[in-house]
């Protein structure tokens, strides 16, 4: 790695980067972040990589989820607690279904930058830079708001720190009484096809939780060991590089802004800056895989990003779209296997299923999300491979952004509580229901270990 440094990406073409007009202000912001303490630690990163290695072997299951884009305004106790609650509940439902350990990873405490399909946006003849997330610029359509402001990186670092501080306190202190019936809100499922089954799942989780607390005599102790790791797209490279450091008594470099950065679909060019940056850090890496990914491109990416074949290093997050998995996924699974590699395969059933309605709302249909999950499980099973995780865009709150699910959200409901600034998220009920459906599916199929 003698030819790598946290800044070696700067010699490559960096897609999806803001243009900062004030270079001095950029250097000042980077300098300030560099001097501040890290958000996560190297031993947490190492622990997650080991756990992901177990998931790749079929011994654990990854649940990764959170906002498409976190916003600074949403750094509030209610929304953080709600996100933690839904991830925790989904994970318990999945434990029930998979009989495996479930690794929880939030899209949280750093998911503030977004790739955009166009660099600029034009309204009424006025063209301004596109909104790229709160880490880069502001959403309001004025020249001042849309001009990339490097100080927002510092604000993002601080918001990430505040979010993580609250998460760490909650997960350390017996966050919630899981066995209290009112904590589990499954009233939405009353009329669902599998309502009886949902009730049973929750009932047996509650029983298990109260059994453990009775036996140990320590209520909070059950949740003392709740772990939630963080992840975000490793997109804004100045932000990532400023937090990439060496630590005492360990080799190599760690990106200490998050446990698990991922490379987005739009920034996976082999000779691009994002691949250059990520190859040099020791964190476990996600790679998003869309329908345009080829077997050759993917195996070359793996050679560059994981030359030493470290277990847990690579998580491949396929986001093909319902109906496209059968054509898109098998050649990739086969090529990766031929290359002698065993990454963790995950399904992101959200990003290939986004549509814009006549009303202008961007949405996703529950049925398509469910279909892509089922197709993905089936394809992996057919190929003797393992789908070892799932990647969702969700919120713990009662938003109306995706259509469908047992609560019966329809198009006309979208305007009621559409709050996402970028992609539509599953709400509490839709997310919990999908976890139930996955658990149901997994219980019906035997666990396969490689
Ligand atoms: C995302 O995860 O929000 C995203 C932009 O994904 P992708 O790179 O897969 O389009
Ligand atoms: Co998204």
Coordinates of C-alpha atoms and ligand atoms in Angstrom, one line a residue:
X1 CA 0.0 0.0 0.0
X2 CA 3.0 2.3 -0.3
X3 CA 1.2 4.1 -3.2
X4 CA -1.9 4.8 -1.1
X5 CA -2.6 7.7 1.3
X6 CA -5.9 9.2 2.6
X7 CA -5.5 11.8 -0.1
X8 CA -4.3 9.7 -3.0
X9 CA -7.9 9.7 -4.4
X10 CA -7.3 13.4 -5.3
X11 CA -5.2 12.3 -8.3
X12 CA -8.2 10.4 -9.7
X13 CA -11.5 11.5 -11.3
X14 CA -13.9 11.9 -8.4
X15 CA -17.5 11.6 -9.5
X16 CA -20.4 13.2 -7.6
X17 CA -18.3 15.8 -5.8
X18 CA -19.4 19.3 -5.0
X19 CA -17.4 22.2 -6.4
X20 CA -16.4 24.3 -3.5
X21 CA -15.8 27.9 -4.7
X22 CA -13.9 28.9 -1.6
X23 CA -10.9 26.7 -1.4
X24 CA -9.5 28.3 1.8
X25 CA -12.8 27.7 3.6
X26 CA -12.6 24.0 2.4
X27 CA -9.1 23.6 3.8
X28 CA -10.1 25.2 7.1
X29 CA -13.1 22.9 7.5
X30 CA -11.0 19.8 6.7
X31 CA -8.3 20.9 9.1
X32 CA -10.9 21.3 11.9
X33 CA -12.4 17.9 11.3
X34 CA -8.9 16.3 11.2
X35 CA -8.2 17.6 14.7
X36 CA -11.4 16.4 16.3
X37 CA -11.9 13.0 17.9
X38 CA -13.1 10.1 15.9
X39 CA -16.8 9.0 15.8
X40 CA -16.1 5.3 16.0
X41 CA -13.2 3.1 17.0
X42 CA -10.9 0.7 15.2
X43 CA -11.9 -2.2 17.5
X44 CA -15.6 -1.7 16.8
X45 CA -14.7 -1.7 13.1
X46 CA -12.7 -4.9 13.5
X47 CA -15.6 -6.5 15.5
X48 CA -18.1 -5.7 12.7
X49 CA -15.8 -7.0 10.0
X50 CA -15.6 -10.3 11.9
X51 CA -19.3 -10.5 12.3
X52 CA -19.9 -9.8 8.6
X53 CA -17.5 -12.6 7.9
X54 CA -19.7 -14.9 9.9
X55 CA -22.7 -13.7 8.0
X56 CA -20.9 -14.5 4.7
X57 CA -20.5 -18.0 6.0
X58 CA -24.2 -18.3 6.7
X59 CA -23.8 -18.1 10.5
X60 CA -25.4 -14.6 10.9
X61 CA -27.7 -12.3 9.1
X62 CA -27.2 -8.6 8.3
X63 CA -30.0 -6.1 8.8
X64 CA -28.9 -2.7 7.4
X65 CA -31.4 0.2 7.3
X66 CA -32.2 3.8 7.8
X67 CA -32.9 7.0 5.9
X68 CA -32.0 7.5 2.3
X69 CA -30.6 10.8 3.4
X70 CA -30.4 11.9 7.0
X71 CA -31.2 15.6 7.5
X72 CA -29.8 17.9 10.1
X73 CA -33.4 18.9 11.1
X74 CA -34.1 15.2 11.9
X75 CA -31.4 15.0 14.5
X76 CA -34.1 14.8 17.2
X77 CA -34.5 12.3 20.0
X78 CA -37.9 11.0 18.8
X79 CA -36.7 10.2 15.3
X80 CA -33.4 8.6 16.5
X81 CA -35.2 6.5 19.1
X82 CA -37.9 5.5 16.6
X83 CA -35.2 4.3 14.2
X84 CA -33.4 2.4 16.8
X85 CA -36.7 0.8 17.9
X86 CA -37.7 -0.4 14.5
X87 CA -34.2 -1.8 13.7
X88 CA -34.2 -3.6 17.1
X89 CA -37.7 -5.0 16.6
X90 CA -37.0 -6.1 13.0
X91 CA -33.8 -7.8 14.2
X92 CA -35.6 -9.7 16.9
X93 CA -38.2 -10.9 14.3
X94 CA -35.3 -11.9 12.0
X95 CA -33.6 -13.8 14.8
X96 CA -36.8 -15.6 15.3
X97 CA -37.0 -16.5 11.6
X98 CA -33.3 -17.2 10.9
X99 CA -32.3 -18.7 14.2
X100 CA -29.1 -16.9 13.6
X101 CA -27.5 -13.9 15.1
X102 CA -28.6 -10.7 13.4
X103 CA -26.1 -7.9 12.9
X104 CA -27.7 -4.5 13.0
X105 CA -26.2 -1.7 11.0
X106 CA -27.9 1.7 10.6
X107 CA -27.8 4.0 7.7
X108 CA -27.2 6.6 10.4
X109 CA -24.9 9.1 12.0
X110 CA -23.3 10.2 8.7
X111 CA -25.7 9.5 5.8
X112 CA -25.8 13.2 4.9
X113 CA -24.5 13.2 1.3
X114 CA -26.3 12.1 -1.9
X115 CA -25.3 11.3 -5.4
X116 CA -27.5 13.1 -8.0
X117 CA -28.3 12.3 -11.6
X118 CA -27.7 15.9 -12.6
X119 CA -25.1 18.4 -11.3
X120 CA -27.6 21.2 -11.7
X121 CA -31.2 22.0 -11.4
X122 CA -33.1 24.5 -13.4
X123 CA -36.3 26.2 -12.3
X124 CA -38.0 29.0 -14.3
X125 CA -34.9 29.6 -16.3
X126 CA -32.6 29.7 -13.2
X127 CA -29.9 27.1 -13.0
X128 CA -28.3 26.3 -9.6
X129 CA -26.2 23.4 -8.3
X130 CA -28.3 20.3 -7.3
X131 CA -29.0 19.7 -3.6
X132 CA -26.5 17.0 -2.6
X133 CA -27.5 16.5 1.0
X134 CA -27.1 18.5 4.2
X135 CA -23.4 17.8 4.3
X136 CA -22.9 19.7 1.1
X137 CA -25.5 22.4 0.6
X138 CA -29.0 23.5 1.5
X139 CA -32.2 22.5 -0.1
X140 CA -33.8 25.9 -0.6
X141 CA -33.5 27.1 -4.3
X142 CA -31.4 30.2 -3.9
X143 CA -27.8 30.7 -5.0
X144 CA -26.6 31.1 -1.4
X145 CA -28.3 27.9 -0.2
X146 CA -27.2 25.8 -3.1
X147 CA -23.6 26.9 -3.1
X148 CA -21.6 24.1 -1.5
X149 CA -20.4 25.2 1.9
X150 CA -17.5 23.3 3.5
X151 CA -18.6 24.3 7.0
X152 CA -21.5 22.0 6.5
X153 CA -19.1 19.1 6.7
X154 CA -18.2 20.2 10.2
X155 CA -22.0 20.5 11.0
X156 CA -22.4 16.9 9.6
X157 CA -19.6 15.6 11.8
X158 CA -21.2 17.2 14.8
X159 CA -24.7 15.9 14.0
X160 CA -23.2 12.5 13.5
X161 CA -21.5 12.8 16.9
X162 CA -24.8 13.9 18.6
X163 CA -26.7 11.1 17.0
X164 CA -24.1 8.5 17.9
X165 CA -23.9 9.7 21.5
X166 CA -27.6 9.3 21.9
X167 CA -27.6 5.8 20.3
X168 CA -24.8 4.7 22.5
X169 CA -26.6 5.9 25.6
X170 CA -29.9 4.2 24.5
X171 CA -28.3 0.9 23.6
X172 CA -26.2 0.8 26.7
X173 CA -29.0 1.6 29.2
X174 CA -31.7 -0.9 28.5
X175 CA -33.4 1.0 25.8
X176 CA -36.9 -0.3 26.0
X177 CA -39.0 -2.9 27.6
X178 CA -39.4 -5.2 24.7
X179 CA -41.9 -7.4 26.4
X180 CA -44.4 -4.7 27.0
X181 CA -47.2 -5.3 24.6
X182 CA -47.7 -1.6 23.8
X183 CA -44.1 -1.4 22.6
X184 CA -45.0 -3.7 19.8
X185 CA -47.5 -2.0 17.6
X186 CA -48.8 -4.5 15.2
X187 CA -52.4 -3.3 15.1
X188 CA -51.9 -2.5 11.4
X189 CA -51.7 -6.2 10.7
X190 CA -55.1 -7.0 12.1
X191 CA -56.6 -7.6 8.6
X192 CA -53.4 -8.9 7.1
X193 CA -53.2 -12.3 5.4
X194 CA -50.7 -13.5 8.0
X195 CA -52.1 -11.6 11.0
X196 CA -52.3 -14.7 13.2
X197 CA -48.8 -15.6 12.4
X198 CA -47.5 -12.0 13.2
X199 CA -49.2 -12.2 16.6
X200 CA -47.5 -15.5 17.3
X201 CA -44.1 -14.2 16.3
X202 CA -44.4 -11.2 18.6
X203 CA -45.8 -13.3 21.4
X204 CA -43.0 -15.7 21.3
X205 CA -40.4 -12.9 21.2
X206 CA -42.1 -11.4 24.2
X207 CA -42.0 -14.7 26.0
X208 CA -38.4 -15.2 25.2
X209 CA -37.5 -11.7 26.5
X210 CA -39.4 -12.1 29.7
X211 CA -38.0 -15.6 30.2
X212 CA -34.5 -14.2 30.0
X213 CA -35.2 -11.3 32.3
X214 CA -36.9 -13.6 34.8
X215 CA -34.0 -16.0 34.8
X216 CA -31.3 -13.4 34.9
X217 CA -33.3 -11.1 37.2
X218 CA -31.9 -8.2 35.2
X219 CA -34.3 -6.5 32.9
X220 CA -32.0 -4.1 31.3
X221 CA -29.3 -6.7 31.0
X222 CA -30.9 -8.2 28.0
X223 CA -30.4 -5.0 26.1
X224 CA -27.1 -4.1 27.6
X225 CA -25.5 -5.9 24.8
X226 CA -27.6 -4.4 22.0
X227 CA -25.1 -3.4 19.3
X228 CA -25.9 -1.0 16.5
X229 CA -23.2 -0.3 14.0
X230 CA -23.2 2.7 11.7
X231 CA -22.9 3.0 7.9
X232 CA -23.2 5.5 5.2
X233 CA -22.3 6.0 1.6
X234 CA -18.6 6.9 1.4
X235 CA -19.4 9.6 -1.1
X236 CA -18.1 13.0 0.1
X237 CA -14.4 12.2 0.0
X238 CA -13.1 15.3 1.8
X239 CA -15.3 14.4 4.7
X240 CA -14.2 10.7 4.7
X241 CA -10.5 11.4 4.2
X242 CA -10.4 14.0 7.1
X243 CA -11.5 11.2 9.5
X244 CA -9.2 8.5 8.1
X245 CA -6.5 7.8 10.6
X246 CA -3.9 5.5 11.9
X247 CA -4.4 4.2 15.5
X248 CA -2.0 3.1 18.1
X249 CA -0.9 -0.6 18.0
X250 CA -2.7 -1.4 14.8
X251 CA -1.6 -1.6 11.2
X252 CA -3.2 0.4 8.4
X253 CA -5.7 3.1 8.2
X254 CA -9.3 3.3 9.5
X255 CA -12.1 5.5 8.3
X256 CA -13.3 6.5 11.8
X257 CA -16.4 8.4 10.5
X258 CA -18.4 5.2 10.4
X259 CA -18.0 1.4 10.9
X260 CA -19.0 0.4 7.3
X261 CA -18.9 2.8 4.4
X262 CA -20.3 1.6 1.1
X263 CA -19.5 2.6 -2.5
X264 CA -22.6 3.7 -4.3
X265 CA -23.6 2.6 -7.7
X266 CA -22.6 5.8 -9.4
X267 CA -19.1 6.0 -8.0
X268 CA -17.8 2.4 -8.5
X269 CA -15.5 3.2 -11.5
X270 CA -12.4 1.1 -11.2
X271 CA -10.1 3.9 -11.9
X272 CA -12.2 6.5 -10.0
X273 CA -11.4 8.3 -6.8
X274 CA -13.9 6.4 -4.6
X275 CA -12.4 3.0 -5.4
X276 CA -9.0 4.5 -4.8
X277 CA -10.0 5.9 -1.4
X278 CA -11.8 2.8 -0.1
X279 CA -9.1 0.3 -1.1
X280 CA -6.8 1.8 1.5
X281 CA -9.0 1.7 4.6
X282 CA -9.5 -1.4 6.8
X283 CA -13.2 -1.0 7.4
X284 CA -15.6 -3.6 6.0
X285 CA -17.0 -2.2 2.7
X286 CA -20.3 -2.4 1.0
X287 CA -20.5 -2.2 -2.8
X288 CA -23.9 -1.4 -4.4
X289 CA -24.6 -3.5 -7.5
X290 CA -27.1 -2.4 -10.1
X291 CA -28.3 -4.0 -13.3
X292 CA -25.4 -2.4 -15.2
X293 CA -22.7 -4.2 -13.2
X294 CA -20.8 -6.8 -15.2
X295 CA -19.1 -10.0 -14.0
X296 CA -15.7 -8.6 -15.1
X297 CA -16.2 -5.2 -13.5
X298 CA -17.2 -6.8 -10.2
X299 CA -14.3 -9.3 -10.0
X300 CA -11.9 -6.5 -10.8
X301 CA -13.5 -4.4 -8.1
X302 CA -13.0 -7.3 -5.7
X303 CA -9.3 -7.7 -6.7
X304 CA -8.7 -4.0 -6.1
X305 CA -10.7 -3.6 -2.9
X306 CA -10.0 -7.0 -1.3
X307 CA -6.7 -8.3 -2.6
X308 CA -6.0 -10.2 0.6
X309 CA -9.5 -11.9 0.7
X310 CA -10.2 -10.9 4.3
X311 CA -13.4 -12.5 5.7
X312 CA -16.1 -9.9 6.1
X313 CA -14.3 -7.3 4.1
X314 CA -16.8 -7.1 1.3
X315 CA -20.6 -6.9 1.4
X316 CA -22.3 -7.0 -2.1
X317 CA -25.5 -5.1 -2.0
X318 CA -27.6 -6.0 -5.0
X319 CA -30.3 -3.5 -6.0
X320 CA -31.6 -4.8 -9.3
X321 CA -35.4 -4.2 -9.2
X322 CA -38.2 -6.7 -9.0
X323 CA -38.3 -8.8 -12.1
X324 CA -34.6 -8.1 -12.9
X325 CA -33.0 -10.3 -10.3
X326 CA -33.2 -13.6 -12.3
X327 CA -31.3 -12.0 -15.2
X328 CA -28.9 -9.8 -13.3
X329 CA -27.8 -11.7 -10.3
X330 CA -26.8 -15.2 -11.4
X331 CA -23.9 -14.2 -13.6
X332 CA -22.5 -12.1 -10.8
X333 CA -22.9 -14.8 -8.2
X334 CA -21.2 -17.3 -10.5
X335 CA -18.4 -15.0 -11.4
X336 CA -17.6 -14.2 -7.8
X337 CA -17.7 -17.9 -7.0
X338 CA -15.4 -18.7 -9.9
X339 CA -13.0 -16.1 -8.6
X340 CA -12.9 -18.2 -5.3
X341 CA -14.5 -15.4 -3.3
X342 CA -17.0 -15.6 -0.5
X343 CA -18.4 -12.1 0.1
X344 CA -21.6 -11.4 2.0
X345 CA -24.5 -11.1 -0.4
X346 CA -27.3 -8.7 0.6
X347 CA -30.4 -7.5 -1.1
X348 CA -31.4 -3.9 -1.3
X349 CA -35.0 -4.2 -2.6
X350 CA -35.5 -0.4 -2.5
X351 CA -33.3 1.3 -5.1
X352 CA -34.3 -0.7 -8.2
X353 CA -38.0 -0.1 -7.4
X354 CA -38.4 3.6 -7.3
X355 CA -41.0 5.2 -9.5
X356 CA -42.4 8.7 -10.0
X357 CA -46.1 9.1 -10.0
X358 CA -48.1 11.5 -12.1
X359 CA -48.6 13.6 -8.9
X360 CA -44.8 14.1 -8.8
X361 CA -44.3 11.9 -5.8
X362 CA -41.5 9.4 -5.8
X363 CA -42.6 6.2 -4.3
X364 CA -42.0 2.4 -4.0
X365 CA -44.5 -0.3 -3.9
X366 CA -44.5 -2.8 -1.0
X367 CA -45.4 -5.6 -3.4
X368 CA -42.3 -5.0 -5.6
X369 CA -40.0 -4.7 -2.6
X370 CA -41.4 -8.0 -1.3
X371 CA -41.0 -9.5 -4.8
X372 CA -37.4 -8.5 -5.1
X373 CA -36.6 -10.0 -1.7
X374 CA -38.3 -13.3 -2.6
X375 CA -36.6 -13.5 -6.0
X376 CA -33.3 -12.8 -4.4
X377 CA -33.7 -15.6 -1.8
X378 CA -34.8 -18.0 -4.5
X379 CA -31.9 -17.2 -6.9
X380 CA -29.3 -17.7 -4.1
X381 CA -30.9 -20.9 -3.1
X382 CA -31.0 -22.2 -6.6
X383 CA -27.3 -21.4 -7.1
X384 CA -26.3 -23.0 -3.7
X385 CA -25.4 -19.5 -2.5
X386 CA -26.7 -17.6 0.6
X387 CA -28.5 -14.4 0.8
X388 CA -27.1 -13.2 4.1
X389 CA -28.7 -9.9 4.7
X390 CA -31.1 -7.2 3.7
X391 CA -30.8 -3.4 3.1
X392 CA -33.7 -1.1 3.6
X393 CA -34.6 2.6 3.5
X394 CA -36.8 3.0 6.5
X395 CA -37.9 5.3 9.3
X396 CA -39.4 4.4 12.6
X397 CA -42.1 7.0 12.1
X398 CA -45.5 7.0 10.5
X399 CA -44.6 8.5 7.2
X400 CA -46.5 7.9 4.0
X401 CA -43.9 7.5 1.3
X402 CA -44.1 3.9 0.1
X403 CA -47.4 2.4 -1.2
X404 CA -48.9 -0.8 0.1
X405 CA -48.5 -3.2 3.0
X406 CA -51.0 -4.5 5.4
X407 CA -52.0 -1.0 6.5
X408 CA -53.1 -0.4 2.9
X409 CA -51.4 2.8 2.1
X410 CA -52.5 4.1 -1.4
X411 CA -51.4 6.8 -3.7
X412 CA -53.8 9.4 -2.2
X413 CA -52.2 8.8 1.3
X414 CA -48.8 10.0 0.1
X415 CA -49.4 13.7 0.6
X416 CA -50.4 13.1 4.3
X417 CA -46.9 12.6 5.7
X418 CA -44.4 12.6 2.9
X419 CA -41.2 13.8 4.5
X420 CA -38.2 12.3 2.7
X421 CA -36.1 14.8 0.8
X422 CA -34.7 12.1 -1.5
X423 CA -36.0 8.5 -1.7
X424 CA -39.3 7.1 -0.2
X425 CA -38.8 5.1 3.0
X426 CA -40.8 2.3 4.6
X427 CA -42.7 3.4 7.6
X428 CA -42.7 1.6 11.0
X429 CA -45.5 -0.8 10.0
X430 CA -44.2 -1.5 6.5
X431 CA -40.7 -2.2 7.8
X432 CA -41.9 -4.5 10.6
X433 CA -44.2 -6.3 8.2
X434 CA -41.4 -7.0 5.8
X435 CA -39.3 -8.4 8.6
X436 CA -42.1 -10.7 9.4
X437 CA -42.4 -11.8 5.8
X438 CA -38.7 -12.5 5.6
X439 CA -38.8 -14.4 9.0
X440 CA -41.7 -16.4 7.7
X441 CA -39.8 -17.2 4.5
X442 CA -36.7 -18.2 6.3
X443 CA -38.4 -20.4 8.8
X444 CA -39.8 -22.4 5.9
X445 CA -36.3 -22.9 4.4
X446 CA -33.5 -24.8 6.1
X447 CA -30.4 -22.8 7.2
X448 CA -27.5 -23.5 4.9
X449 CA -24.0 -23.1 6.0
X450 CA -21.2 -23.0 3.6
Ligands
LIG1 C1 -28.7 4.9 -1.7 O1 -28.4 3.9 -1.1 O2 -29.4 5.8 -1.2 C2 -28.3 5.0 -3.1 C3 -28.2 6.2 -3.7 O3 -28.1 3.8 -3.6 P1 -27.5 3.4 -5.1 O4 -26.1 3.9 -5.1 O5 -27.6 1.9 -5.0 O6 -28.4 4.0 -6.1
LIG2 CO1 -31.7 6.1 -1.4

